[in-house]
Amino acid sequence: MSFGILAELQLPGIASFANQITGTTISYEEYFHAQLVWVIFDDHPIGYILEMDIDYPAVLHEDHQNLPFLPINKCSPGSRQSKLMTTLERKTHYIVHYVTLKQAFIGSW
């Protein structure tokens, strides 16, 4: 899937949200909610905070290795001090504002 489509005013069809591992898709209720978030709340003064798992596409690693989007707060190897780090690693239970997520997707392509 090309992330360029996320710059559009509407989401791709519900089939685009299929889990390739389990073969399941999101429910119609979840899809309808995603459409509302994407279109109606895009310029709304009150935004959405989302929790999700994010994979950084391998095709972007070379272009983004110096400053990836979506930083995380963690300890670097051999350190006990937590720091804000930009990484290309998979992020689980990542908490992000909707607008920041959209900027990351659009800025990636």
Short mmCIF file of N, CA and C in Angstrom, two decimals:
data_model
loop_
_atom_site.label_atom_id
_atom_site.label_comp_id
_atom_site.label_asym_id
_atom_site.label_seq_id
_atom_site.Cartn_x
_atom_site.Cartn_y
_atom_site.Cartn_z
N MET A 1 0.84 -1.18 0.00
CA MET A 1 0.00 0.00 0.00
C MET A 1 0.89 1.24 0.00
N SER A 2 0.51 2.22 -0.77
CA SER A 2 1.22 3.49 -0.80
C SER A 2 0.64 4.41 0.26
N PHE A 3 1.52 5.02 1.07
CA PHE A 3 1.04 5.93 2.10
C PHE A 3 0.62 7.27 1.52
N GLY A 4 0.91 7.53 0.25
CA GLY A 4 0.49 8.77 -0.39
C GLY A 4 -1.01 8.93 -0.38
N ILE A 5 -1.72 7.83 -0.37
CA ILE A 5 -3.18 7.89 -0.36
C ILE A 5 -3.72 8.53 0.92
N LEU A 6 -2.91 8.56 1.97
CA LEU A 6 -3.37 9.15 3.22
C LEU A 6 -3.48 10.66 3.15
N ALA A 7 -2.95 11.27 2.11
CA ALA A 7 -3.09 12.71 1.91
C ALA A 7 -4.46 13.04 1.32
N GLU A 8 -5.19 12.02 0.90
CA GLU A 8 -6.51 12.23 0.33
C GLU A 8 -7.51 12.64 1.41
N LEU A 9 -8.68 13.09 0.99
CA LEU A 9 -9.69 13.53 1.94
C LEU A 9 -10.52 12.40 2.52
N GLN A 10 -10.36 11.20 2.00
CA GLN A 10 -11.08 10.06 2.56
C GLN A 10 -10.17 8.85 2.67
N LEU A 11 -10.54 7.96 3.54
CA LEU A 11 -9.74 6.76 3.76
C LEU A 11 -9.93 5.77 2.62
N PRO A 12 -8.96 4.88 2.42
CA PRO A 12 -9.17 3.79 1.47
C PRO A 12 -10.29 2.88 1.96
N GLY A 13 -10.75 2.00 1.12
CA GLY A 13 -11.83 1.09 1.49
C GLY A 13 -11.50 0.22 2.69
N ILE A 14 -12.53 -0.34 3.30
CA ILE A 14 -12.37 -1.14 4.52
C ILE A 14 -11.43 -2.33 4.29
N ALA A 15 -11.41 -2.88 3.08
CA ALA A 15 -10.54 -4.02 2.79
C ALA A 15 -9.06 -3.65 2.92
N SER A 16 -8.74 -2.38 2.79
CA SER A 16 -7.34 -1.93 2.92
C SER A 16 -6.84 -2.05 4.35
N PHE A 17 -7.74 -2.23 5.30
CA PHE A 17 -7.36 -2.33 6.70
C PHE A 17 -7.30 -3.77 7.18
N ALA A 18 -7.12 -4.69 6.25
CA ALA A 18 -7.04 -6.11 6.59
C ALA A 18 -5.73 -6.42 7.28
N ASN A 19 -5.81 -7.27 8.29
CA ASN A 19 -4.62 -7.77 8.97
C ASN A 19 -4.07 -8.90 8.12
N GLN A 20 -2.88 -8.71 7.56
CA GLN A 20 -2.33 -9.70 6.64
C GLN A 20 -1.91 -10.99 7.35
N ILE A 21 -1.75 -10.94 8.65
CA ILE A 21 -1.35 -12.15 9.39
C ILE A 21 -2.57 -13.02 9.68
N THR A 22 -3.63 -12.40 10.21
CA THR A 22 -4.81 -13.17 10.59
C THR A 22 -5.88 -13.23 9.50
N GLY A 23 -5.78 -12.34 8.52
CA GLY A 23 -6.79 -12.32 7.46
C GLY A 23 -8.08 -11.63 7.86
N THR A 24 -8.10 -10.95 9.00
CA THR A 24 -9.30 -10.26 9.46
C THR A 24 -9.25 -8.79 9.08
N THR A 25 -10.40 -8.15 9.07
CA THR A 25 -10.47 -6.71 8.81
C THR A 25 -11.12 -6.04 10.02
N ILE A 26 -11.08 -4.72 10.01
CA ILE A 26 -11.75 -3.99 11.08
C ILE A 26 -13.26 -4.05 10.85
N SER A 27 -14.03 -3.80 11.90
CA SER A 27 -15.49 -3.84 11.78
C SER A 27 -15.97 -2.59 11.05
N TYR A 28 -17.22 -2.62 10.58
CA TYR A 28 -17.80 -1.46 9.92
C TYR A 28 -17.90 -0.28 10.89
N GLU A 29 -18.16 -0.58 12.14
CA GLU A 29 -18.23 0.47 13.16
C GLU A 29 -16.86 1.14 13.33
N GLU A 30 -15.80 0.35 13.40
CA GLU A 30 -14.45 0.90 13.52
C GLU A 30 -14.07 1.71 12.27
N TYR A 31 -14.47 1.22 11.09
CA TYR A 31 -14.18 1.92 9.86
C TYR A 31 -14.92 3.25 9.79
N PHE A 32 -16.18 3.24 10.18
CA PHE A 32 -16.97 4.47 10.19
C PHE A 32 -16.35 5.49 11.14
N HIS A 33 -15.92 5.03 12.30
CA HIS A 33 -15.26 5.91 13.26
C HIS A 33 -13.98 6.50 12.68
N ALA A 34 -13.18 5.68 12.00
CA ALA A 34 -11.95 6.16 11.37
C ALA A 34 -12.24 7.22 10.32
N GLN A 35 -13.33 7.03 9.56
CA GLN A 35 -13.70 8.04 8.57
C GLN A 35 -14.06 9.36 9.24
N LEU A 36 -14.80 9.29 10.34
CA LEU A 36 -15.14 10.52 11.06
C LEU A 36 -13.90 11.24 11.57
N VAL A 37 -12.99 10.48 12.13
CA VAL A 37 -11.76 11.08 12.64
C VAL A 37 -10.98 11.72 11.51
N TRP A 38 -10.86 11.02 10.39
CA TRP A 38 -10.04 11.49 9.28
C TRP A 38 -10.61 12.76 8.64
N VAL A 39 -11.92 12.81 8.44
CA VAL A 39 -12.52 13.91 7.69
C VAL A 39 -13.01 15.03 8.61
N ILE A 40 -13.87 14.71 9.54
CA ILE A 40 -14.54 15.73 10.33
C ILE A 40 -13.60 16.41 11.31
N PHE A 41 -12.76 15.64 11.97
CA PHE A 41 -11.93 16.20 13.03
C PHE A 41 -10.56 16.67 12.56
N ASP A 42 -10.33 16.66 11.25
CA ASP A 42 -9.03 17.04 10.73
C ASP A 42 -8.63 18.46 11.14
N ASP A 43 -9.54 19.41 11.04
CA ASP A 43 -9.25 20.79 11.40
C ASP A 43 -9.93 21.21 12.69
N HIS A 44 -10.44 20.28 13.43
CA HIS A 44 -11.16 20.58 14.66
C HIS A 44 -10.16 20.97 15.75
N PRO A 45 -10.51 21.96 16.61
CA PRO A 45 -9.57 22.37 17.65
C PRO A 45 -9.30 21.29 18.71
N ILE A 46 -10.20 20.32 18.83
CA ILE A 46 -10.00 19.21 19.76
C ILE A 46 -9.63 17.99 18.92
N GLY A 47 -8.47 17.41 19.19
CA GLY A 47 -8.01 16.29 18.38
C GLY A 47 -8.16 14.96 19.06
N TYR A 48 -7.62 13.96 18.45
CA TYR A 48 -7.66 12.60 18.96
C TYR A 48 -6.27 12.16 19.36
N ILE A 49 -6.18 11.48 20.47
CA ILE A 49 -4.96 10.82 20.89
C ILE A 49 -5.19 9.34 20.63
N LEU A 50 -4.30 8.72 19.88
CA LEU A 50 -4.46 7.33 19.48
C LEU A 50 -3.37 6.46 20.10
N GLU A 51 -3.71 5.22 20.38
CA GLU A 51 -2.73 4.23 20.80
C GLU A 51 -2.74 3.12 19.76
N MET A 52 -1.55 2.83 19.21
CA MET A 52 -1.49 1.86 18.12
C MET A 52 -0.12 1.22 18.02
N ASP A 53 -0.04 0.18 17.25
CA ASP A 53 1.24 -0.44 16.91
C ASP A 53 1.64 0.10 15.54
N ILE A 54 2.90 0.51 15.40
CA ILE A 54 3.36 1.12 14.16
C ILE A 54 4.62 0.43 13.68
N ASP A 55 4.63 0.03 12.43
CA ASP A 55 5.83 -0.49 11.77
C ASP A 55 6.34 0.59 10.84
N TYR A 56 7.62 0.89 10.90
CA TYR A 56 8.23 1.85 9.99
C TYR A 56 8.57 1.08 8.72
N PRO A 57 7.97 1.42 7.57
CA PRO A 57 8.21 0.66 6.35
C PRO A 57 9.69 0.60 5.97
N ALA A 58 10.16 -0.57 5.63
CA ALA A 58 11.57 -0.77 5.29
C ALA A 58 12.01 0.09 4.10
N VAL A 59 11.09 0.40 3.20
CA VAL A 59 11.45 1.20 2.03
C VAL A 59 11.83 2.63 2.43
N LEU A 60 11.47 3.05 3.64
CA LEU A 60 11.79 4.40 4.10
C LEU A 60 13.04 4.47 4.97
N HIS A 61 13.58 3.33 5.37
CA HIS A 61 14.70 3.31 6.31
C HIS A 61 15.89 4.12 5.82
N GLU A 62 16.28 3.97 4.58
CA GLU A 62 17.46 4.68 4.08
C GLU A 62 17.22 6.19 4.07
N ASP A 63 16.04 6.63 3.62
CA ASP A 63 15.75 8.06 3.54
C ASP A 63 15.55 8.70 4.91
N HIS A 64 15.12 7.93 5.90
CA HIS A 64 14.77 8.49 7.20
C HIS A 64 15.74 8.11 8.32
N GLN A 65 16.85 7.47 8.01
CA GLN A 65 17.74 6.97 9.05
C GLN A 65 18.32 8.09 9.92
N ASN A 66 18.46 9.29 9.40
CA ASN A 66 19.04 10.38 10.20
C ASN A 66 18.03 11.02 11.15
N LEU A 67 16.76 11.07 10.76
CA LEU A 67 15.75 11.67 11.63
C LEU A 67 14.37 11.09 11.32
N PRO A 68 14.09 9.90 11.84
CA PRO A 68 12.78 9.29 11.62
C PRO A 68 11.66 10.06 12.32
N PHE A 69 10.47 9.91 11.81
CA PHE A 69 9.28 10.46 12.46
C PHE A 69 8.97 9.62 13.70
N LEU A 70 8.11 10.11 14.56
CA LEU A 70 7.55 9.39 15.70
C LEU A 70 8.60 8.91 16.71
N PRO A 71 9.15 9.83 17.48
CA PRO A 71 10.16 9.46 18.48
C PRO A 71 9.56 8.67 19.64
N ILE A 72 10.42 7.96 20.37
CA ILE A 72 9.98 7.21 21.55
C ILE A 72 10.87 7.58 22.74
N ASN A 73 10.35 7.38 23.92
CA ASN A 73 11.09 7.65 25.15
C ASN A 73 11.57 6.31 25.70
N LYS A 74 12.90 6.07 25.64
CA LYS A 74 13.44 4.80 26.13
C LYS A 74 14.91 4.97 26.51
N CYS A 75 15.45 3.95 27.13
CA CYS A 75 16.86 3.95 27.51
C CYS A 75 17.70 3.43 26.35
N SER A 76 18.80 4.12 26.07
CA SER A 76 19.71 3.61 25.04
C SER A 76 20.48 2.43 25.62
N PRO A 77 21.03 1.57 24.78
CA PRO A 77 21.78 0.41 25.28
C PRO A 77 22.91 0.82 26.22
N GLY A 78 22.98 0.18 27.39
CA GLY A 78 24.02 0.47 28.37
C GLY A 78 23.75 1.67 29.25
N SER A 79 22.56 2.25 29.15
CA SER A 79 22.24 3.43 29.94
C SER A 79 21.05 3.15 30.84
N ARG A 80 20.97 3.87 31.95
CA ARG A 80 19.81 3.78 32.83
C ARG A 80 18.93 5.02 32.71
N GLN A 81 19.39 6.00 31.93
CA GLN A 81 18.68 7.26 31.76
C GLN A 81 17.78 7.18 30.52
N SER A 82 16.50 7.43 30.70
CA SER A 82 15.56 7.43 29.59
C SER A 82 15.72 8.71 28.78
N LYS A 83 15.66 8.58 27.46
CA LYS A 83 15.83 9.71 26.55
C LYS A 83 14.81 9.64 25.43
N LEU A 84 14.52 10.78 24.82
CA LEU A 84 13.68 10.81 23.64
C LEU A 84 14.54 10.43 22.45
N MET A 85 14.17 9.34 21.77
CA MET A 85 14.99 8.81 20.69
C MET A 85 14.15 8.63 19.43
N THR A 86 14.76 8.92 18.30
CA THR A 86 14.10 8.63 17.02
C THR A 86 14.69 7.33 16.50
N THR A 87 13.83 6.36 16.26
CA THR A 87 14.28 5.04 15.80
C THR A 87 13.41 4.55 14.66
N LEU A 88 13.90 3.57 13.97
CA LEU A 88 13.14 2.92 12.89
C LEU A 88 12.49 1.63 13.38
N GLU A 89 12.57 1.37 14.69
CA GLU A 89 12.04 0.14 15.27
C GLU A 89 10.51 0.13 15.26
N ARG A 90 9.97 -1.08 15.37
CA ARG A 90 8.52 -1.24 15.54
C ARG A 90 8.13 -0.61 16.88
N LYS A 91 7.03 0.10 16.87
CA LYS A 91 6.55 0.75 18.09
C LYS A 91 5.24 0.09 18.49
N THR A 92 5.18 -0.43 19.71
CA THR A 92 3.96 -1.07 20.20
C THR A 92 3.34 -0.19 21.27
N HIS A 93 2.03 -0.13 21.26
CA HIS A 93 1.26 0.70 22.18
C HIS A 93 1.75 2.15 22.13
N TYR A 94 2.06 2.62 20.92
CA TYR A 94 2.56 3.97 20.73
C TYR A 94 1.40 4.95 20.86
N ILE A 95 1.58 5.99 21.64
CA ILE A 95 0.54 7.00 21.85
C ILE A 95 0.93 8.25 21.08
N VAL A 96 0.03 8.68 20.20
CA VAL A 96 0.34 9.79 19.30
C VAL A 96 -0.93 10.60 19.01
N HIS A 97 -0.75 11.90 18.85
CA HIS A 97 -1.87 12.75 18.43
C HIS A 97 -2.15 12.47 16.96
N TYR A 98 -3.41 12.50 16.61
CA TYR A 98 -3.84 12.19 15.25
C TYR A 98 -3.12 13.05 14.20
N VAL A 99 -2.98 14.34 14.45
CA VAL A 99 -2.35 15.23 13.48
C VAL A 99 -0.87 14.87 13.29
N THR A 100 -0.19 14.50 14.37
CA THR A 100 1.21 14.10 14.27
C THR A 100 1.34 12.83 13.43
N LEU A 101 0.43 11.90 13.63
CA LEU A 101 0.44 10.67 12.85
C LEU A 101 0.22 10.96 11.37
N LYS A 102 -0.72 11.83 11.08
CA LYS A 102 -1.01 12.18 9.70
C LYS A 102 0.19 12.88 9.06
N GLN A 103 0.85 13.76 9.80
CA GLN A 103 2.05 14.43 9.28
C GLN A 103 3.15 13.41 8.97
N ALA A 104 3.30 12.42 9.82
CA ALA A 104 4.31 11.39 9.59
C ALA A 104 4.01 10.61 8.32
N PHE A 105 2.75 10.25 8.12
CA PHE A 105 2.38 9.51 6.91
C PHE A 105 2.57 10.34 5.66
N ILE A 106 2.09 11.57 5.68
CA ILE A 106 2.18 12.42 4.50
C ILE A 106 3.63 12.81 4.23
N GLY A 107 4.39 13.12 5.28
CA GLY A 107 5.79 13.51 5.12
C GLY A 107 6.69 12.37 4.68
N SER A 108 6.19 11.14 4.81
CA SER A 108 7.00 9.98 4.44
C SER A 108 7.01 9.75 2.94
N TRP A 109 6.05 10.34 2.23
CA TRP A 109 5.96 10.05 0.79
C TRP A 109 5.96 11.29 0.02
#
